[in-house]
Coordinates of C-alpha atoms in Angstrom, one line a residue:
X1 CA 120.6 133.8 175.2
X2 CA 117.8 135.3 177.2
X3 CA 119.1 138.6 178.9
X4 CA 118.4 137.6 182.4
X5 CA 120.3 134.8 182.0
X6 CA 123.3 136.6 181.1
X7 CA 123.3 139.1 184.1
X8 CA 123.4 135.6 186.2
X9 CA 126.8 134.8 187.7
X10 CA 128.8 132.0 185.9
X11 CA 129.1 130.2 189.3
X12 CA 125.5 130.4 189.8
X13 CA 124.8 128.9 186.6
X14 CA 127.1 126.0 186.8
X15 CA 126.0 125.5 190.2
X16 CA 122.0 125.3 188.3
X17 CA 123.8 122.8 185.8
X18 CA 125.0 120.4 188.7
X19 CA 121.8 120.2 189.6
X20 CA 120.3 118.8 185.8
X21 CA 117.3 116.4 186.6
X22 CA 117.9 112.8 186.5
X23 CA 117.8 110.5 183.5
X24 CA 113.9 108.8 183.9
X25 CA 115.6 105.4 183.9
X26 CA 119.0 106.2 186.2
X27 CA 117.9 108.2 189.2
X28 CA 121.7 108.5 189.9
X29 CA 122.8 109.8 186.4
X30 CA 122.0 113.6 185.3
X31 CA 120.0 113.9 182.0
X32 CA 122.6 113.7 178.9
X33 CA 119.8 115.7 176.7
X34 CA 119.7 118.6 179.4
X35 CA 123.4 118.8 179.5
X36 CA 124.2 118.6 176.0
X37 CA 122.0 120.9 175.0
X38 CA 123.3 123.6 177.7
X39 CA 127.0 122.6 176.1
X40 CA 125.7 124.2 173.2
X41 CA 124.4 127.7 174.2
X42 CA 127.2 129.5 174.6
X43 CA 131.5 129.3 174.6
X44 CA 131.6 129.9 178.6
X45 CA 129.0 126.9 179.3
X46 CA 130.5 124.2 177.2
X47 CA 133.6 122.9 179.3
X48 CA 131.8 122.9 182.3
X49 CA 128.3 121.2 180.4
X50 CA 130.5 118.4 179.4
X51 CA 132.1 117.6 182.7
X52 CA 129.3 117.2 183.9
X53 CA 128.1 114.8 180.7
X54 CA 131.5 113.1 180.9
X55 CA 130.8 112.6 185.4
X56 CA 129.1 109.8 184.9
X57 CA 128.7 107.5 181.6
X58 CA 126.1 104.8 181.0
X59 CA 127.7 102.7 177.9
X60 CA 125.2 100.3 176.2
X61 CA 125.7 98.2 173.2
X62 CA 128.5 98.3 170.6
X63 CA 127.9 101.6 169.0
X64 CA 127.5 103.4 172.1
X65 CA 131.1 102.1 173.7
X66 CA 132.8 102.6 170.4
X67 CA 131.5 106.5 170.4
X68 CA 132.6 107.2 173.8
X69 CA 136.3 105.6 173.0
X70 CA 136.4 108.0 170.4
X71 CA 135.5 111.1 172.0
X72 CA 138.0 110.7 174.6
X73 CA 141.0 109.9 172.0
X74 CA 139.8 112.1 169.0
X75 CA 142.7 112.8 167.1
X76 CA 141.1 116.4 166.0
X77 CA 140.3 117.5 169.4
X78 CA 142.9 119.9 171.1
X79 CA 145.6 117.5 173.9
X80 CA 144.2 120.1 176.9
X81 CA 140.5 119.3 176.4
X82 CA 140.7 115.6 176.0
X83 CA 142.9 115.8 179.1
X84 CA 140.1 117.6 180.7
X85 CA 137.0 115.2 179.2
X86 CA 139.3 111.8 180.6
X87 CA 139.6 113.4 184.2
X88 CA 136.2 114.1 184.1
X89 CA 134.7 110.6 183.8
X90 CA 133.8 109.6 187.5
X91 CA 131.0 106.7 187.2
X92 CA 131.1 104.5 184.5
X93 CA 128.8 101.6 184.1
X94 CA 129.4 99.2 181.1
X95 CA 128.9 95.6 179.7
X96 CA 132.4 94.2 180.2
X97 CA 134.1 91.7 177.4
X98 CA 137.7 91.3 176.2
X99 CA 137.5 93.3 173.3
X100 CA 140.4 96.4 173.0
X101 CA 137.7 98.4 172.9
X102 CA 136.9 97.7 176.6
X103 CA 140.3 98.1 177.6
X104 CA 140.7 101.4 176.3
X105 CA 138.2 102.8 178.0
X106 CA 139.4 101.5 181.2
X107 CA 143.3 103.2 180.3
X108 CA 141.2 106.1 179.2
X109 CA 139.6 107.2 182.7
X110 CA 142.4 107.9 185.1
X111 CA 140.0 109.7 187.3
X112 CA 137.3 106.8 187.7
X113 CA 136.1 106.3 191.2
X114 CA 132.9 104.0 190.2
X115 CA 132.5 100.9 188.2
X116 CA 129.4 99.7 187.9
X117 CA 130.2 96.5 185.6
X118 CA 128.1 93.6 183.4
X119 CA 130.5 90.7 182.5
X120 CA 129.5 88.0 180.3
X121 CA 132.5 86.5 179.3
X122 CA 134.6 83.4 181.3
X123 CA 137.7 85.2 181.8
X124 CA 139.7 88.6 181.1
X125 CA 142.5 88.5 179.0
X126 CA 146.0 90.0 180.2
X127 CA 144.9 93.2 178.4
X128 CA 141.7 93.9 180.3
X129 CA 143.6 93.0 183.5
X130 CA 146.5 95.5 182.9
X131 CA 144.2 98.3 182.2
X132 CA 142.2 97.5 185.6
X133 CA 145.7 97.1 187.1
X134 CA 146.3 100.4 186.7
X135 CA 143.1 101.7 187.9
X136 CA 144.2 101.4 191.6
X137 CA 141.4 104.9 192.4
X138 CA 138.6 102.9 191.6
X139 CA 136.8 103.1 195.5
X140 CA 133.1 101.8 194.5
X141 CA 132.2 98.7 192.7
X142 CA 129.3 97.3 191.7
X143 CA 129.5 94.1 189.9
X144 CA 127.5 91.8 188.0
X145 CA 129.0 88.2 186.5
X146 CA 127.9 85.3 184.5
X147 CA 131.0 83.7 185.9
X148 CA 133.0 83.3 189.1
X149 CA 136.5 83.4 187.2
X150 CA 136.3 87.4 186.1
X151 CA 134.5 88.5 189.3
X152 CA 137.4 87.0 191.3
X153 CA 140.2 88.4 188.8
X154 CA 138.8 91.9 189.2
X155 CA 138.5 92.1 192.8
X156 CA 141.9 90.3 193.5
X157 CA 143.2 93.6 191.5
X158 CA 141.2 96.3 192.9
X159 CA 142.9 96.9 195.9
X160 CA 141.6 100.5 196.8
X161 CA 137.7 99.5 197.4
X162 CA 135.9 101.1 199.9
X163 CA 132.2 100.1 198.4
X164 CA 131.4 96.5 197.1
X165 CA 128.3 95.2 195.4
X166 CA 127.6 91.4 194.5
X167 CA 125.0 90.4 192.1
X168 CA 125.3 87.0 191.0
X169 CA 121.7 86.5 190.2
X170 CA 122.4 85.6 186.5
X171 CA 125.5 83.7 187.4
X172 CA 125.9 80.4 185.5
X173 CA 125.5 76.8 187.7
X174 CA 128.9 75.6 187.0
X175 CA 130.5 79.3 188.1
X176 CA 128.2 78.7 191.5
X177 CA 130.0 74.8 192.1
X178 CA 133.4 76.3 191.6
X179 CA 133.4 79.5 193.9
X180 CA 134.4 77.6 197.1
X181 CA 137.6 76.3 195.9
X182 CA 138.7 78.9 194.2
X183 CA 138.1 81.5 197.2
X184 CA 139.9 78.8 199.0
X185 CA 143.0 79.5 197.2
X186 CA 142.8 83.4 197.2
X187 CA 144.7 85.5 199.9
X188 CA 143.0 88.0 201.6
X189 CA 141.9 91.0 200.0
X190 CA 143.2 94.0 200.7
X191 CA 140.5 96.8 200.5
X192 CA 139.4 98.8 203.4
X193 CA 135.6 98.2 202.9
X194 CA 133.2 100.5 204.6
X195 CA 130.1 99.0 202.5
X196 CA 129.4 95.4 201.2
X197 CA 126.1 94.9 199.5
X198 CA 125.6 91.2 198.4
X199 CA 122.6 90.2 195.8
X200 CA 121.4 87.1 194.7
X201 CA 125.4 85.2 195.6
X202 CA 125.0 82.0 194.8
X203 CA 123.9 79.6 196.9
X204 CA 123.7 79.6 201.1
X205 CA 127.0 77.7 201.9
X206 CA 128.6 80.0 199.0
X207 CA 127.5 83.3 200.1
X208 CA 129.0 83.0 203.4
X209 CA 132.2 81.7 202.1
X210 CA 131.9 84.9 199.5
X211 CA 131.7 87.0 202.8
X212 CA 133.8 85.1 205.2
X213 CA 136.6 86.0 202.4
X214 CA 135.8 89.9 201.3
X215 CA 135.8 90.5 204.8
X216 CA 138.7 88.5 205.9
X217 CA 141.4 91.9 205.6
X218 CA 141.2 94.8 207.1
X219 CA 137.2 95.6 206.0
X220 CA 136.9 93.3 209.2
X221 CA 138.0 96.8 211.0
X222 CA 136.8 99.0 208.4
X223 CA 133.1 97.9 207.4
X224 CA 130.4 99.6 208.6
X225 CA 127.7 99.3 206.6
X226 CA 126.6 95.4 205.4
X227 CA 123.5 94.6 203.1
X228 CA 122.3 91.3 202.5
X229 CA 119.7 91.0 200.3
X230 CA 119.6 87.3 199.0
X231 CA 116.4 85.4 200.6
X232 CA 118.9 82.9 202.5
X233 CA 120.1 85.5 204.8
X234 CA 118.4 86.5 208.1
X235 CA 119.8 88.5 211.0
X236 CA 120.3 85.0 213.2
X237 CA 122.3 83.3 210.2
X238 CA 124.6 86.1 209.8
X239 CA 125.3 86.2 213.8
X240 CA 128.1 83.5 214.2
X241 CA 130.3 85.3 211.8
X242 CA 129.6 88.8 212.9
X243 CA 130.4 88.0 216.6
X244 CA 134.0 85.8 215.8
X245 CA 134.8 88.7 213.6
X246 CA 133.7 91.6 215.7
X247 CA 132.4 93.2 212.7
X248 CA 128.8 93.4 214.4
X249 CA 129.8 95.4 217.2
X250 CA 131.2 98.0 214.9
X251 CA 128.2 97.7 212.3
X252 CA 126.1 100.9 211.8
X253 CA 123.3 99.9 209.2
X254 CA 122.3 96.4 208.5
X255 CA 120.0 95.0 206.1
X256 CA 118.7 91.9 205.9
X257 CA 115.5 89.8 204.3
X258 CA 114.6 89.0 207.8
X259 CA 115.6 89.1 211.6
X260 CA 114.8 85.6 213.0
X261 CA 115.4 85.6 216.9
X262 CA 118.5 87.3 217.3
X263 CA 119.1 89.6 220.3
X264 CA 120.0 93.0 217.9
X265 CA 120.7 95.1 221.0
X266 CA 124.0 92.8 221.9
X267 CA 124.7 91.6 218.1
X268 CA 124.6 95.3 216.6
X269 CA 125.2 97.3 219.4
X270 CA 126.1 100.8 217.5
X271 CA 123.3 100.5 214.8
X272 CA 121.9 103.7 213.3
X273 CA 119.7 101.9 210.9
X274 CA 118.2 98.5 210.2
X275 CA 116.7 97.4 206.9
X276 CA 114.0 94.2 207.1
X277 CA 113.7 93.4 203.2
X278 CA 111.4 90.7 203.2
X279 CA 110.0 89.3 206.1
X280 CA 107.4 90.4 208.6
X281 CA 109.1 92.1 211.8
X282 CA 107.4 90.9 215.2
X283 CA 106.9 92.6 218.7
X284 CA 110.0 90.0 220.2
X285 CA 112.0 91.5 217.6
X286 CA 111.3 95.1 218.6
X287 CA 111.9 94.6 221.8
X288 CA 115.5 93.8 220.7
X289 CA 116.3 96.3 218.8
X290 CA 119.7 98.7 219.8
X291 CA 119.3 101.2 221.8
X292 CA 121.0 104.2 219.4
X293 CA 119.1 103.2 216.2
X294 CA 118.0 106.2 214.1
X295 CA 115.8 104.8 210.8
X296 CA 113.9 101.7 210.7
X297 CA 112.9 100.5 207.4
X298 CA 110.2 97.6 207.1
X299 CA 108.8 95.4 204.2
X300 CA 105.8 95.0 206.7
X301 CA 104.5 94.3 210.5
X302 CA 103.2 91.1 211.5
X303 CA 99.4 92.0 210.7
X304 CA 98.0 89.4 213.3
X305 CA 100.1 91.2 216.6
X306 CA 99.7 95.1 215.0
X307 CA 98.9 96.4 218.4
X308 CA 101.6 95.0 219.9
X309 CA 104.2 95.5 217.4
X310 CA 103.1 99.4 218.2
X311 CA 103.3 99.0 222.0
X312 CA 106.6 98.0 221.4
X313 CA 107.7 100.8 219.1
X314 CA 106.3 102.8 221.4
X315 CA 108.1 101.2 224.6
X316 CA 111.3 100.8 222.6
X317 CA 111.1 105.3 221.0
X318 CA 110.7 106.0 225.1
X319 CA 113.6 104.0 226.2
X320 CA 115.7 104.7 223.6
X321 CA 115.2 108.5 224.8
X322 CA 113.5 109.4 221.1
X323 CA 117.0 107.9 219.2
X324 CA 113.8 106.8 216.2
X325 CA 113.9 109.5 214.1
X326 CA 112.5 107.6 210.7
X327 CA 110.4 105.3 210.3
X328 CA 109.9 103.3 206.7
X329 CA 107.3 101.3 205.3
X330 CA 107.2 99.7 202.0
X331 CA 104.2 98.1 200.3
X332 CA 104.2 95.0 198.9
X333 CA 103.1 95.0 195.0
X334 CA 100.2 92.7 195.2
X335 CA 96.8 92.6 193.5
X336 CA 95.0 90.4 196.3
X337 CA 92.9 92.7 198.3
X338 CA 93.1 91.2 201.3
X339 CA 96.9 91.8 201.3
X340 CA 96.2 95.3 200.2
X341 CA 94.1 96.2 202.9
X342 CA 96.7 94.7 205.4
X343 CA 99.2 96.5 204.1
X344 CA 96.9 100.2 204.4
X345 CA 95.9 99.2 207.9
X346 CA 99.8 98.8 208.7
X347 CA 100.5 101.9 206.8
X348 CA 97.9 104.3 208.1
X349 CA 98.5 102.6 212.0
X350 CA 102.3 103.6 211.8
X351 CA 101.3 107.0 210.2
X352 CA 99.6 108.0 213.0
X353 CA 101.9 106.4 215.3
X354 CA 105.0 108.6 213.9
X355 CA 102.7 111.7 213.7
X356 CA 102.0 111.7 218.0
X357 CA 106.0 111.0 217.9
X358 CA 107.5 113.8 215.7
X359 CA 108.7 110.9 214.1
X360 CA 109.6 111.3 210.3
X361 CA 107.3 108.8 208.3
X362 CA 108.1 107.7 205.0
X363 CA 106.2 105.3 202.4
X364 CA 107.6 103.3 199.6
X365 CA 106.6 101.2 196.8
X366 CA 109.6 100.1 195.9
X367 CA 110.0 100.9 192.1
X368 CA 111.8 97.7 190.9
X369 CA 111.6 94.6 192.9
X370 CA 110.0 94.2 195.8
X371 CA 112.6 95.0 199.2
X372 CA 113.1 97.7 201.1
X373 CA 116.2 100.0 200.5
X374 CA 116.7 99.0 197.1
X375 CA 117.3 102.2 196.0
X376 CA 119.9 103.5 198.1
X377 CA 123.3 104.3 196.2
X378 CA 126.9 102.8 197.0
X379 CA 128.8 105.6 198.3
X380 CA 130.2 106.5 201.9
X381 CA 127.4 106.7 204.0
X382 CA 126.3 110.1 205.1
X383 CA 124.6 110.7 208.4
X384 CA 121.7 108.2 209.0
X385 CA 118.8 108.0 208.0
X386 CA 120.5 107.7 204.6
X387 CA 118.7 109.1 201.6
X388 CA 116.4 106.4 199.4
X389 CA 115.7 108.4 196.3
X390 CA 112.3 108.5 193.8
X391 CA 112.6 108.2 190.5
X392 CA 110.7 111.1 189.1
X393 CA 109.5 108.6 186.2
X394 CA 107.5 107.1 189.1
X395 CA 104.1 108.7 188.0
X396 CA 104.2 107.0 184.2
X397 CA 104.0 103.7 186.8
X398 CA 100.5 102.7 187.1
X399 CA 102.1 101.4 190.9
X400 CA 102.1 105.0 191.9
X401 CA 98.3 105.5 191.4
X402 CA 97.9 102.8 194.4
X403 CA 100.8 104.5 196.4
X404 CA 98.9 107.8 195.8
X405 CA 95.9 106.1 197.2
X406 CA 96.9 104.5 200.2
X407 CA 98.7 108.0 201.1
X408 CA 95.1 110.2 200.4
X409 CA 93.6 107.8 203.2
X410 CA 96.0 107.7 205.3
X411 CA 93.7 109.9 207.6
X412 CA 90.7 107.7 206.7

């Protein structure tokens, strides 16, 4: 070991270690090859190098899962530091079946707080559900069926959420005709949801019912944050249930594909931030935006009315008293020039617009998919703006050389 690093505190250097750089492909997830080899410099750096390895686990394929059972139930290992590698496992993400394998690791993490979750099977057996029945701490979910059956048995046990992702994008057809009778049947859940994220639910009439349900408990009182990112929803669809509910006047950030004609000042009252994923936003939609909000984020301005979607950010920053502290823009990924040159018009005009504001200007390409915000974690929701992290694997991404490009000319 290197002298200087020796004199170094061993607070300091754990403190360093918390702060390993992120896996290329999990922005959310330190690196496993910085950690592990920092386990193995020295006796006084491994226990805290592994809690930090064992914090948050990506399992993939067979091999994988069967290795990280074993390391938390080695029979050679010492009781005290297997205690210590279970309590460390925070975030787990893993392809779900109902083999004992699965349910072990589930009985294995009594400290998990986040499940992010594949399932490809029709149904858990009474094993899998007991081990989730006993993971009551589990507060952020993120969940991704083929079928409606296990999505619905997990969240029916799961009663301590506070964060809820939806993804039913691969979902099968028949598990998309039989969600509406079956929420039918279900009581109503009892988590106190701050966060609901929904992706890709189904169809329109089953998505609402999906929503009209999860937020039919208390997260009617509780939920603050709500992000709708399938292409059905809009800001005027959403309006009839967030008024009966009085979940809108209680909403803080909201993000939706698009805003249709909805008065935002009296749906949303209290927003801090507004997502648009999707859609153009238009001057008569500016003109309606709360009075308190904090970070707009944009998919793109309506490029025939640019001048007066300005005037009206520029009306709506004075009488709001300069509550617009953040303004962001996301570019489209699109080879057709004209579309490009739209989109560097837009960027550069709101540049300058945020520049004579003091108004924080940030620019995304959005590195998978193609909406704003898609890169914000699950998690309690810090002071707005909240944080939308870059992968640092952005630059192998020949996306970034045209980001890079529209930034050097944003003067032009």
């Amino acid at each position: 070991m290197d002298r200087g690093v020796q004199t170094l505190p061993i607070e300091l250097i754990i403190a360093i270690m918390a702060e390993a750089p992120p896996q290329p492909d999990n922005i959310q997830a330190p690196c496993y090859k910085w950690l592990r080899a920092c386990s193995l410099v020295c006796r006084s750096w491994r226990a805290e190098a592994q809690r930090l390895l064992f914090t948050r686990v990506k399992v993939v394929g067979s091999t994988k899962r069967q290795a990280f059972r074993d390391a938390l139930k080695s029979p050679t290992a010492d009781a005290p530091h297997l205690l210590f590698l279970r309590g460390s496992v925070r975030s787990l993400s893993i392809l779900m079946g109902n083999e004992d394998v699965h349910s072990d690791i589930i009985n294995l993490c009594p400290a998990l707080r986040e499940l992010h979750v594949s399932i490809h099977v029709d149904g858990f057996t009474p094993d899998i559900m007991a081990a989730f029945q006993r993971t009551q701490q589990i507060e952020v979910l993120c969940v991704r069926p083929q079928y409606y059956k296990p999505l619905l048995q997990l969240l029916t046990v799961l009663e301590g959420l506070k964060c809820l992702e939806v993804d039913c994008y691969y979902a099968k057809q028949t598990a998309k005709d039989a969600l509406i009778p079956a929420l039918q049947k279900l009581p109503p859940p009892k988590w106190n949801l701050h966060q609901l994220r929904i992706q890709a639910l189904f169809e329109k009439r089953s998505s609402h019912n999906f929503i009209a349900w999860a937020l039919s408990g208390p997260s009617s009182r509780t939920l603050r944050i709500l992000e709708c990112q399938y292409t059905s929803y809009s800001a005027t669809t959403l309006a009839p249930y967030l008024r009966e509910s009085g979940i809108g006047a209680r909403l803080l950030s909201l993000q939706t594909p698009r805003l249709g004609d909805e008065d935002l000042s009296a749906l949303v009252p209290s927003l801090r931030e507004l997502i648009v994923g999707s859609d153009p936003i238009f001057p008569h939609s500016i003109r309606r935006f709360p009075q308190g909000l904090v970070h707009l984020s944009l998919f793109k301005l309506d490029e025939d009315h640019l001048p007066q979607c300005l005037a009206e950010l520029a009306s709506f920053h004075e009488r709001s008293g300069g509550s617009l502290r953040v303004i962001t823009y996301n570019i489209y990924r699109d080879e057709d020039p004209p579309v490009e040159n739209a989109a560097r018009a837009a960027a550069r005009a709101l540049y300058k617009f945020c520049q004579t504001r003091g108004i924080d200007f940030w620019l995304f390409l959005p590195y998978h998919g193609y909406y704003s915000g898609e890169r914000i974690p699950l998690g309690p929701a810090p002071p707005f703006p909240r944080p939308m992290p870059v992968s640092p694997d952005r630059a192998r991404h020949d996306a970034s050389h045209r980001l890079k490009t529209f930034i050097e000319n944003m003067n032009g």
